[in-house]
PDB file of C-alpha atoms in Angstrom:
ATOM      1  CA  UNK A   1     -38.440  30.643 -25.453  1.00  0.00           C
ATOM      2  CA  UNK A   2     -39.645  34.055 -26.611  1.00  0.00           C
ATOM      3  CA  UNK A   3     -36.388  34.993 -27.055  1.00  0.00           C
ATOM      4  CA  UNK A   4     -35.606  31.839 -29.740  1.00  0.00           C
ATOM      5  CA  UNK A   5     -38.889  32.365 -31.302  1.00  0.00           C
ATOM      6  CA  UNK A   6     -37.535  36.158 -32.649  1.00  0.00           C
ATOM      7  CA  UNK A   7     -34.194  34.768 -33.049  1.00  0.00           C
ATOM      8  CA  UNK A   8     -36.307  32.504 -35.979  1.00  0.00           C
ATOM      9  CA  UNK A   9     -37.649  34.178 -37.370  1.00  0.00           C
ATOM     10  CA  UNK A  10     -36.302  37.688 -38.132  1.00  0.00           C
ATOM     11  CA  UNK A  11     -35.019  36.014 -41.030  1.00  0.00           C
ATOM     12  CA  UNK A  12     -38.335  36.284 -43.159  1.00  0.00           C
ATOM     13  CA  UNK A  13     -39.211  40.055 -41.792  1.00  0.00           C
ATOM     14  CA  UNK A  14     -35.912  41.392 -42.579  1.00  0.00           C
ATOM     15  CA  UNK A  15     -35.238  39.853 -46.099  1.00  0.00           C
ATOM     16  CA  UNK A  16     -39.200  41.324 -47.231  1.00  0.00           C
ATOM     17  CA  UNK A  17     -38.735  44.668 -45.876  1.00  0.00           C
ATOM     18  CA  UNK A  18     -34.837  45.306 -47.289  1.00  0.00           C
ATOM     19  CA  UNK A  19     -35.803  43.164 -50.677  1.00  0.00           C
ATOM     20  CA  UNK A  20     -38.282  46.124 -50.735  1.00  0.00           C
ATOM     21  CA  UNK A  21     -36.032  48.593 -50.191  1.00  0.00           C
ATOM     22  CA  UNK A  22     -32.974  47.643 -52.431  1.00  0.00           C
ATOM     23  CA  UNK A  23     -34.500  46.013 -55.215  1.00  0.00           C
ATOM     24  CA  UNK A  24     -37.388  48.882 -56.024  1.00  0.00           C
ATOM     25  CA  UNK A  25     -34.494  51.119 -56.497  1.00  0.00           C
ATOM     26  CA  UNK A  26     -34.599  52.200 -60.215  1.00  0.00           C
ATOM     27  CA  UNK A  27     -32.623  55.480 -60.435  1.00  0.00           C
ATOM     28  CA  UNK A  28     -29.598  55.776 -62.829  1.00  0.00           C
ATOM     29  CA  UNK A  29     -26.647  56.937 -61.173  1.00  0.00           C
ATOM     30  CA  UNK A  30     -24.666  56.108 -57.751  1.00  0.00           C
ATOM     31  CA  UNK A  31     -27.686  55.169 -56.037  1.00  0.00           C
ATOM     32  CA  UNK A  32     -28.001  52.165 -58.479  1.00  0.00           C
ATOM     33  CA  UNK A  33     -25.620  50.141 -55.927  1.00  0.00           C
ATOM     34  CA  UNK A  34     -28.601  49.387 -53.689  1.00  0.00           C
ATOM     35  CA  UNK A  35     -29.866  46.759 -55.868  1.00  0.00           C
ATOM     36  CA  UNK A  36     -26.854  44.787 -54.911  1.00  0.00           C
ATOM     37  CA  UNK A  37     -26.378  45.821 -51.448  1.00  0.00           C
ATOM     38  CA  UNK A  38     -28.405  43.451 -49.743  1.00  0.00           C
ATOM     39  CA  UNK A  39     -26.981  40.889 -51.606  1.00  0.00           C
ATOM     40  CA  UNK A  40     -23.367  42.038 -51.194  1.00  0.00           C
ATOM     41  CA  UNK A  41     -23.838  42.336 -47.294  1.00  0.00           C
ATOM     42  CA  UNK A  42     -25.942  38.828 -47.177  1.00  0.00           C
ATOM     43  CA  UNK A  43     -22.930  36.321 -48.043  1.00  0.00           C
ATOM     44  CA  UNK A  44     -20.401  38.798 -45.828  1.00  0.00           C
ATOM     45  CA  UNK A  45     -20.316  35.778 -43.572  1.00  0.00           C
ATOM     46  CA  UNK A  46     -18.901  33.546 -46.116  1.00  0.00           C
ATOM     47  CA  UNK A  47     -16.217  35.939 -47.456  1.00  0.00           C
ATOM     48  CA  UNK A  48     -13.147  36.158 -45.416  1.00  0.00           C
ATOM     49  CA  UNK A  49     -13.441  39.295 -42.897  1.00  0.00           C
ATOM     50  CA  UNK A  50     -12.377  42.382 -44.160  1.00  0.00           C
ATOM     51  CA  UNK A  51     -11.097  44.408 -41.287  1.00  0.00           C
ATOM     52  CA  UNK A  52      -7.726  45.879 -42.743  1.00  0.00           C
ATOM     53  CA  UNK A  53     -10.279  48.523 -45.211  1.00  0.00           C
ATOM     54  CA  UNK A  54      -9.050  52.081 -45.099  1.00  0.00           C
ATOM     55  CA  UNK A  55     -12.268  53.589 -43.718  1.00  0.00           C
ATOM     56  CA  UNK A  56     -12.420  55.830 -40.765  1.00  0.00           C
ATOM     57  CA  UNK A  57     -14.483  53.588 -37.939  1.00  0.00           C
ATOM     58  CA  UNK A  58     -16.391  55.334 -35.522  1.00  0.00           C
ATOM     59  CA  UNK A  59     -14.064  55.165 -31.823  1.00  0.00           C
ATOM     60  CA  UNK A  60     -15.320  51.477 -30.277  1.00  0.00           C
ATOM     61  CA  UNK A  61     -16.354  53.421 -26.986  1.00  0.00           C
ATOM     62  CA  UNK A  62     -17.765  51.135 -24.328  1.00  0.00           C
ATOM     63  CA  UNK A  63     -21.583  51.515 -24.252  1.00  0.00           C
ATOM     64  CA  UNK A  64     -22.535  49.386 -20.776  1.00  0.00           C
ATOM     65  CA  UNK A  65     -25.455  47.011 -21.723  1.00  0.00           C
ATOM     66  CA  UNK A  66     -26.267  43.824 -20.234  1.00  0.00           C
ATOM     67  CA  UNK A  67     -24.668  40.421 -21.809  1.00  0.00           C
ATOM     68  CA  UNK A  68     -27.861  39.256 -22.355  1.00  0.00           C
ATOM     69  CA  UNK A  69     -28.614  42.064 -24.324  1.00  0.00           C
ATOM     70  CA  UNK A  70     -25.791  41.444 -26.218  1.00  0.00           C
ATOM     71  CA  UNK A  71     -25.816  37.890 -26.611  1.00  0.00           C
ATOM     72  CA  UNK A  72     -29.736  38.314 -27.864  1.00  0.00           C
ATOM     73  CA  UNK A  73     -28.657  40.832 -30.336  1.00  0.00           C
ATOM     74  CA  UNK A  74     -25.650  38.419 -31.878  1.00  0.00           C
ATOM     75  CA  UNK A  75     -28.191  35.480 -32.087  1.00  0.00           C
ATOM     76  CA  UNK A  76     -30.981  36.957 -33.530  1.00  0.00           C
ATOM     77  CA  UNK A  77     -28.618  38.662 -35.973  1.00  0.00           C
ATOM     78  CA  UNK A  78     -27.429  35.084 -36.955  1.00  0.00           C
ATOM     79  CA  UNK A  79     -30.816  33.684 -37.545  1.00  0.00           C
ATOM     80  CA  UNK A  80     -31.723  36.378 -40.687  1.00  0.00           C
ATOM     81  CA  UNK A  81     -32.241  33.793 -43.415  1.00  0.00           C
ATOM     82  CA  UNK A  82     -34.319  30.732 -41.599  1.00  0.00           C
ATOM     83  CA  UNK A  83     -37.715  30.086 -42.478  1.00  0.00           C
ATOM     84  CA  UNK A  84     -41.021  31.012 -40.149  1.00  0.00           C
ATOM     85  CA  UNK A  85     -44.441  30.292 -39.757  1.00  0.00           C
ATOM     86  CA  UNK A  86     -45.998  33.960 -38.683  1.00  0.00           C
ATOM     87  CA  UNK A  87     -43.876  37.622 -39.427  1.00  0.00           C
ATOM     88  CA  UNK A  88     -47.188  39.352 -37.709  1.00  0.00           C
ATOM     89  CA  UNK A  89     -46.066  37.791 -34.682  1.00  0.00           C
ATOM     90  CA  UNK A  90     -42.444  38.805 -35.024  1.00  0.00           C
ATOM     91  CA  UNK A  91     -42.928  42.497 -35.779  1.00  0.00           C
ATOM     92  CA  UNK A  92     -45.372  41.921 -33.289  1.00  0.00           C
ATOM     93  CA  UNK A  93     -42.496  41.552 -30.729  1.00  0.00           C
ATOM     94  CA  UNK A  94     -39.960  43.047 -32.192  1.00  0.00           C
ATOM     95  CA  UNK A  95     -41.824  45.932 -32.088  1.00  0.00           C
ATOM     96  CA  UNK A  96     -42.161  45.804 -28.269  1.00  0.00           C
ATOM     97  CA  UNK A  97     -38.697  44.687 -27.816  1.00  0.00           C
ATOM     98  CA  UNK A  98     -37.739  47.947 -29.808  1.00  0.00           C
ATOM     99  CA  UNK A  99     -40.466  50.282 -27.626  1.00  0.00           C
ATOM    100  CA  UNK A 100     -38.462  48.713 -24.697  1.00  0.00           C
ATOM    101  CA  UNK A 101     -35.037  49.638 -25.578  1.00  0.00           C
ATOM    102  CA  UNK A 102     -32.814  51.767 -23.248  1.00  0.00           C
ATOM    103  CA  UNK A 103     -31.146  54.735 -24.143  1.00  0.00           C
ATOM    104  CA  UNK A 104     -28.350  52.825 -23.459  1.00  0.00           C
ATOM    105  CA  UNK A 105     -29.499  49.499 -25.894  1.00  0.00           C
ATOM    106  CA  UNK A 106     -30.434  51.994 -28.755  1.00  0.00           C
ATOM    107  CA  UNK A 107     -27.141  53.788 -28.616  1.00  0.00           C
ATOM    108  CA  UNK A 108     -25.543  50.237 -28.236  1.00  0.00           C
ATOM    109  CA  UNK A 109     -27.519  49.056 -31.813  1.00  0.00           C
ATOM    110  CA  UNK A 110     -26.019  52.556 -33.399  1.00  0.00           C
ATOM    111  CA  UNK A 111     -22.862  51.696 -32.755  1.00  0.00           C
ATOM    112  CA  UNK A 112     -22.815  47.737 -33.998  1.00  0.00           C
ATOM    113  CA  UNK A 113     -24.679  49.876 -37.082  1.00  0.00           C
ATOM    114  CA  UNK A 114     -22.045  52.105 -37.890  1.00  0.00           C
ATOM    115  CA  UNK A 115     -18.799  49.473 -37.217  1.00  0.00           C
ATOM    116  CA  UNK A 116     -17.483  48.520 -40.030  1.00  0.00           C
ATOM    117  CA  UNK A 117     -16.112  45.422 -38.755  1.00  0.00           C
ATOM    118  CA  UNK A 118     -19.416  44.231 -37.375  1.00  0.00           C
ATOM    119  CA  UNK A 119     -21.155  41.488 -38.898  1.00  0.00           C
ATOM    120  CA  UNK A 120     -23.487  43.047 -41.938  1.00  0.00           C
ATOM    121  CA  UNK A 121     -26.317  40.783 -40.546  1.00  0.00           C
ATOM    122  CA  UNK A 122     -25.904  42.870 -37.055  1.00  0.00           C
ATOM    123  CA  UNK A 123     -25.745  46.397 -38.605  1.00  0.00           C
ATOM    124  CA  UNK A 124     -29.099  45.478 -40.849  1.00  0.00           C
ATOM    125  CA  UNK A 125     -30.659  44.530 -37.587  1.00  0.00           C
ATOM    126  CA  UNK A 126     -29.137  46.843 -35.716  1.00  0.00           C
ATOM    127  CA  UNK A 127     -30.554  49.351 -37.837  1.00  0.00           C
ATOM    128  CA  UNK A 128     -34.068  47.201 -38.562  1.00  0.00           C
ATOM    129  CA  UNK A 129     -34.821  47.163 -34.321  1.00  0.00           C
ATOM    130  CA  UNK A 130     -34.202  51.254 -34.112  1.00  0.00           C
ATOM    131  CA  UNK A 131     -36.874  51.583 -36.798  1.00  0.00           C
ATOM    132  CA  UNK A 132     -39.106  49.886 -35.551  1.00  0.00           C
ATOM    133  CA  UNK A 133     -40.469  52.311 -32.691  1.00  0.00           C
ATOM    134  CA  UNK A 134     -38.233  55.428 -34.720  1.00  0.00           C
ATOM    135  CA  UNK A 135     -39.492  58.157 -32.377  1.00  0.00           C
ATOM    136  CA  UNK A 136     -38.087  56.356 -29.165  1.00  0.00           C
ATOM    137  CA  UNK A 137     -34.995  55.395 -30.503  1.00  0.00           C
ATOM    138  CA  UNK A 138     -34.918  58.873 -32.550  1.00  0.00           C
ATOM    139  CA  UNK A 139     -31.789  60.139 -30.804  1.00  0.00           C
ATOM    140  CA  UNK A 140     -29.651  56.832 -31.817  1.00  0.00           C
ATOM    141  CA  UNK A 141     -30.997  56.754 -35.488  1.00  0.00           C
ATOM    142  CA  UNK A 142     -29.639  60.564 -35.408  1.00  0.00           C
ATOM    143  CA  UNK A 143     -26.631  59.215 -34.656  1.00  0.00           C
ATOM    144  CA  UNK A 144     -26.080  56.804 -37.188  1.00  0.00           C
ATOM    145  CA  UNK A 145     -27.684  59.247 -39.840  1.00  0.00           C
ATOM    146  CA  UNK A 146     -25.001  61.945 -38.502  1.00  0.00           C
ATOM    147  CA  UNK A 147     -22.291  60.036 -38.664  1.00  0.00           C
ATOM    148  CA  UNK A 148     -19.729  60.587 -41.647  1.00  0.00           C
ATOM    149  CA  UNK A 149     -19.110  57.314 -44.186  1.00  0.00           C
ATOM    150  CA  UNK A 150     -16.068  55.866 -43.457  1.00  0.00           C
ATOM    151  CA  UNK A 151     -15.282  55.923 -47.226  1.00  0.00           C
ATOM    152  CA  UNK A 152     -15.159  59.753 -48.683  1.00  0.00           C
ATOM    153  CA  UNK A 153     -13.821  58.425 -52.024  1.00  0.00           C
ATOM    154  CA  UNK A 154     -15.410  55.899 -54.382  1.00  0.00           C
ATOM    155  CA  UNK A 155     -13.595  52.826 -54.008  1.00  0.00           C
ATOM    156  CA  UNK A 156     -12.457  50.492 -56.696  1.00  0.00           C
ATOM    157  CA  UNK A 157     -15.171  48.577 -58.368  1.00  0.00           C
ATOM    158  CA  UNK A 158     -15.328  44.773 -56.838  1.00  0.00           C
ATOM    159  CA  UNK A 159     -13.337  46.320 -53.992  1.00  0.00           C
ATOM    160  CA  UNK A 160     -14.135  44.916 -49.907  1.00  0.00           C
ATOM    161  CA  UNK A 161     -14.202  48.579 -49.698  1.00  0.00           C
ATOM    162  CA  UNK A 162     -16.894  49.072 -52.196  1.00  0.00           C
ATOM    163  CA  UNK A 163     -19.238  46.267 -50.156  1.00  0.00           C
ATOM    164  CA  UNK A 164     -18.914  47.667 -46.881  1.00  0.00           C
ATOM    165  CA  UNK A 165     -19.115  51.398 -48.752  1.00  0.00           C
ATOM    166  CA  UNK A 166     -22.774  50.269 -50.078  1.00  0.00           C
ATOM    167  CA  UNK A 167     -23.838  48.798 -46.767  1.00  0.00           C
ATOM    168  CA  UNK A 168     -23.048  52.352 -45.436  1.00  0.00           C
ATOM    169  CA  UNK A 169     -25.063  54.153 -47.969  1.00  0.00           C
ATOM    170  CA  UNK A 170     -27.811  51.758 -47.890  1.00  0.00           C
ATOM    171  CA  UNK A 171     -28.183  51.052 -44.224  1.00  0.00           C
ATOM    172  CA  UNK A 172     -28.348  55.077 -44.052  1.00  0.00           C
ATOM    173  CA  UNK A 173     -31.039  55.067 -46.604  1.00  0.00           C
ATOM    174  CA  UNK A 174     -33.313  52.628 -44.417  1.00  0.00           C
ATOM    175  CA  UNK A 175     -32.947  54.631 -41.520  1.00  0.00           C
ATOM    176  CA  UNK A 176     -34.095  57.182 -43.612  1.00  0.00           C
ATOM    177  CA  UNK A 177     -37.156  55.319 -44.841  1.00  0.00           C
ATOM    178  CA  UNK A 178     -37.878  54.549 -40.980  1.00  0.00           C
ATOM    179  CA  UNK A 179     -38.008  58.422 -40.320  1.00  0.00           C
ATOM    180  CA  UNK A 180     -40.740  58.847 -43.162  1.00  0.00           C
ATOM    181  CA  UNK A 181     -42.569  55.992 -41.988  1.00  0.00           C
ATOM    182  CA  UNK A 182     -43.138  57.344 -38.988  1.00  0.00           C
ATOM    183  CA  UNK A 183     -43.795  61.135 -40.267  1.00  0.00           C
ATOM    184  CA  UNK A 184     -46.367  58.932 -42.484  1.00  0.00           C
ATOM    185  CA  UNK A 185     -47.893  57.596 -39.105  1.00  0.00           C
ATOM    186  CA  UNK A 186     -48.150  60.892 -37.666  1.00  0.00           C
ATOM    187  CA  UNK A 187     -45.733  60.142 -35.247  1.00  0.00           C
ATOM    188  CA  UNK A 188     -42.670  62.633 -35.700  1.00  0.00           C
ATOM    189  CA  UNK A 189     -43.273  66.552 -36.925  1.00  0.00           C
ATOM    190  CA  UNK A 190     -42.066  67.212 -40.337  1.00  0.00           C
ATOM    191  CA  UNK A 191     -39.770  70.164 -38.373  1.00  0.00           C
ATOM    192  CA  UNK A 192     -38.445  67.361 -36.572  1.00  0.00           C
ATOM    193  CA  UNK A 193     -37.668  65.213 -39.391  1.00  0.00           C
ATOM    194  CA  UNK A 194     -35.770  68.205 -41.706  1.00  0.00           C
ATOM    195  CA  UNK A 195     -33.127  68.775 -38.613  1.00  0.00           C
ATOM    196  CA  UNK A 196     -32.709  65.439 -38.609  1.00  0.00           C
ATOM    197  CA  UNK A 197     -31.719  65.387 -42.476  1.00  0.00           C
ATOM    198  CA  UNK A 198     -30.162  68.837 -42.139  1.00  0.00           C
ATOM    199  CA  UNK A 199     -27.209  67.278 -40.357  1.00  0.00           C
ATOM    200  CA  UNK A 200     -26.365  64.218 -42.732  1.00  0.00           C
ATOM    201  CA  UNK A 201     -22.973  64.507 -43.747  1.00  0.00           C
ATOM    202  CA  UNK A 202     -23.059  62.981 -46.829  1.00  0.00           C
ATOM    203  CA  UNK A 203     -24.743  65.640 -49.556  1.00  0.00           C
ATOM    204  CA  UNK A 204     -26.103  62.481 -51.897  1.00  0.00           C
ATOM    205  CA  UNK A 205     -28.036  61.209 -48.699  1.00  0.00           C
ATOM    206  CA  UNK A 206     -28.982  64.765 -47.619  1.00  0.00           C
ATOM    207  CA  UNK A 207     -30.681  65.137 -51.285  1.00  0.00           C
ATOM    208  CA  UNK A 208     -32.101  61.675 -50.807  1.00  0.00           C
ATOM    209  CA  UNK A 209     -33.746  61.985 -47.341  1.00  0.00           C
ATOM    210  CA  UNK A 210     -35.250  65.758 -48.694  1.00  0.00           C
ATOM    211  CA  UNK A 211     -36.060  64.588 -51.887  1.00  0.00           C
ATOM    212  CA  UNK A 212     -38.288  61.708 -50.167  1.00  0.00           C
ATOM    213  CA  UNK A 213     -39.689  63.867 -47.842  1.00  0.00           C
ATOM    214  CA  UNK A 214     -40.696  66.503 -50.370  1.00  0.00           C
ATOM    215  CA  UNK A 215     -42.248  63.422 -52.065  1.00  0.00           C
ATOM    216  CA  UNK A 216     -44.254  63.018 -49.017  1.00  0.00           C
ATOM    217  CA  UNK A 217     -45.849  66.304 -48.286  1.00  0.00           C
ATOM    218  CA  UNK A 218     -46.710  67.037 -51.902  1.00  0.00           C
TER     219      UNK A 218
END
């Protein structure tokens, strides 16, 4: 029953905190795709799937987690857009769910993150569940932070390969946030946080995640 209750209502929680996060974006330039990210990656489901891109996917290597695990992930994934009553409640035990998280789980929700193939409503809450409790899942958001964008070229405007290029980019850049959040909280060591963002492959990210932090400890 638990279980169904998050499944509902993730929906609410997720579209207020990436809303936040794409639409407050006002800088000229590259970065400007994030206003439409969350809207490219929201009616995915209703496009026809885009698998044949010419991206480099990360290898599918098994990670062993439990089918339950699995099967709670896909259906609260599903459930992003329907209405709820409380979102306290949900972070509430989402949060928990994320404090509880294996090693194995949290390198699990990196990897539906960074596949390409994945459903965009898994890799935001793949992504959104790390965050949550960022300093013990730090080792998996590393991972997706570290990993190189399938797309080293800008792809053609209106392209499937432009959509799934700005859910990259912008599922990166709430990882990111999620690091700073928890630097904020007092939570993760600012030393900690720059090795982290040392090792992003990507050099408009790397300026990003400084640039934020720099904000931060002004």
């Amino acid at each position: 029953m638990k279980n169904a209750t998050i499944g509902l209502i993730i929906g609410v929680v997720l579209v207020g905190g990436l809303t936040l996060y794409f639409l407050t974006d006002s800088q000229p330039g590259s970065d400007s795709f994030l206003r439409k990210a969350f809207v490219a990656s929201t009616f995915q489901k209703e496009e026809p799937k885009q698998n044949a891109v010419n991206g480099d996917e990360p290898p599918n290597t098994e990670i062993h987690v439990s089918t339950e695990f699995r099967d709670w992930v896909k259906n609260s994934s599903e459930s992003l857009h329907e209405s709820v009553e409380s979102q306290e409640q949900t972070e509430a035990l989402l949060r928990t769910k994320s404090l509880a998280l294996s090693l194995q789980e949290s390198q699990y929700l990196a990897q539906m993150a960074l596949q390409a193939s994945a459903p965009a409503n898994t890799r935001i809450f793949s992504v959104y569940l790390l965050g949550l409790q960022a300093p013990h899942n730090l080792s998996a958001i590393s991972a997706v932070l570290e990993a190189p964008l399938s797309f080293q070229e800008k792809p053609a405007t209106h392209s499937p390969e432009e959509t799934l290029a700005m859910q990259e980019k912008s599922l990166r850049r709430m990882a990111i946030e999620d690091l700073l959040k928890s630097f904020q909280k007092g939570e993760l060591p600012r030393e900690q946080i720059v090795q982290t963002f040392d090792k992003i492959p990507d050099a408009q990210l790397k300026k990003y995640a400084h640039t934020r932090l720099q904000e931060l400890t002004k």
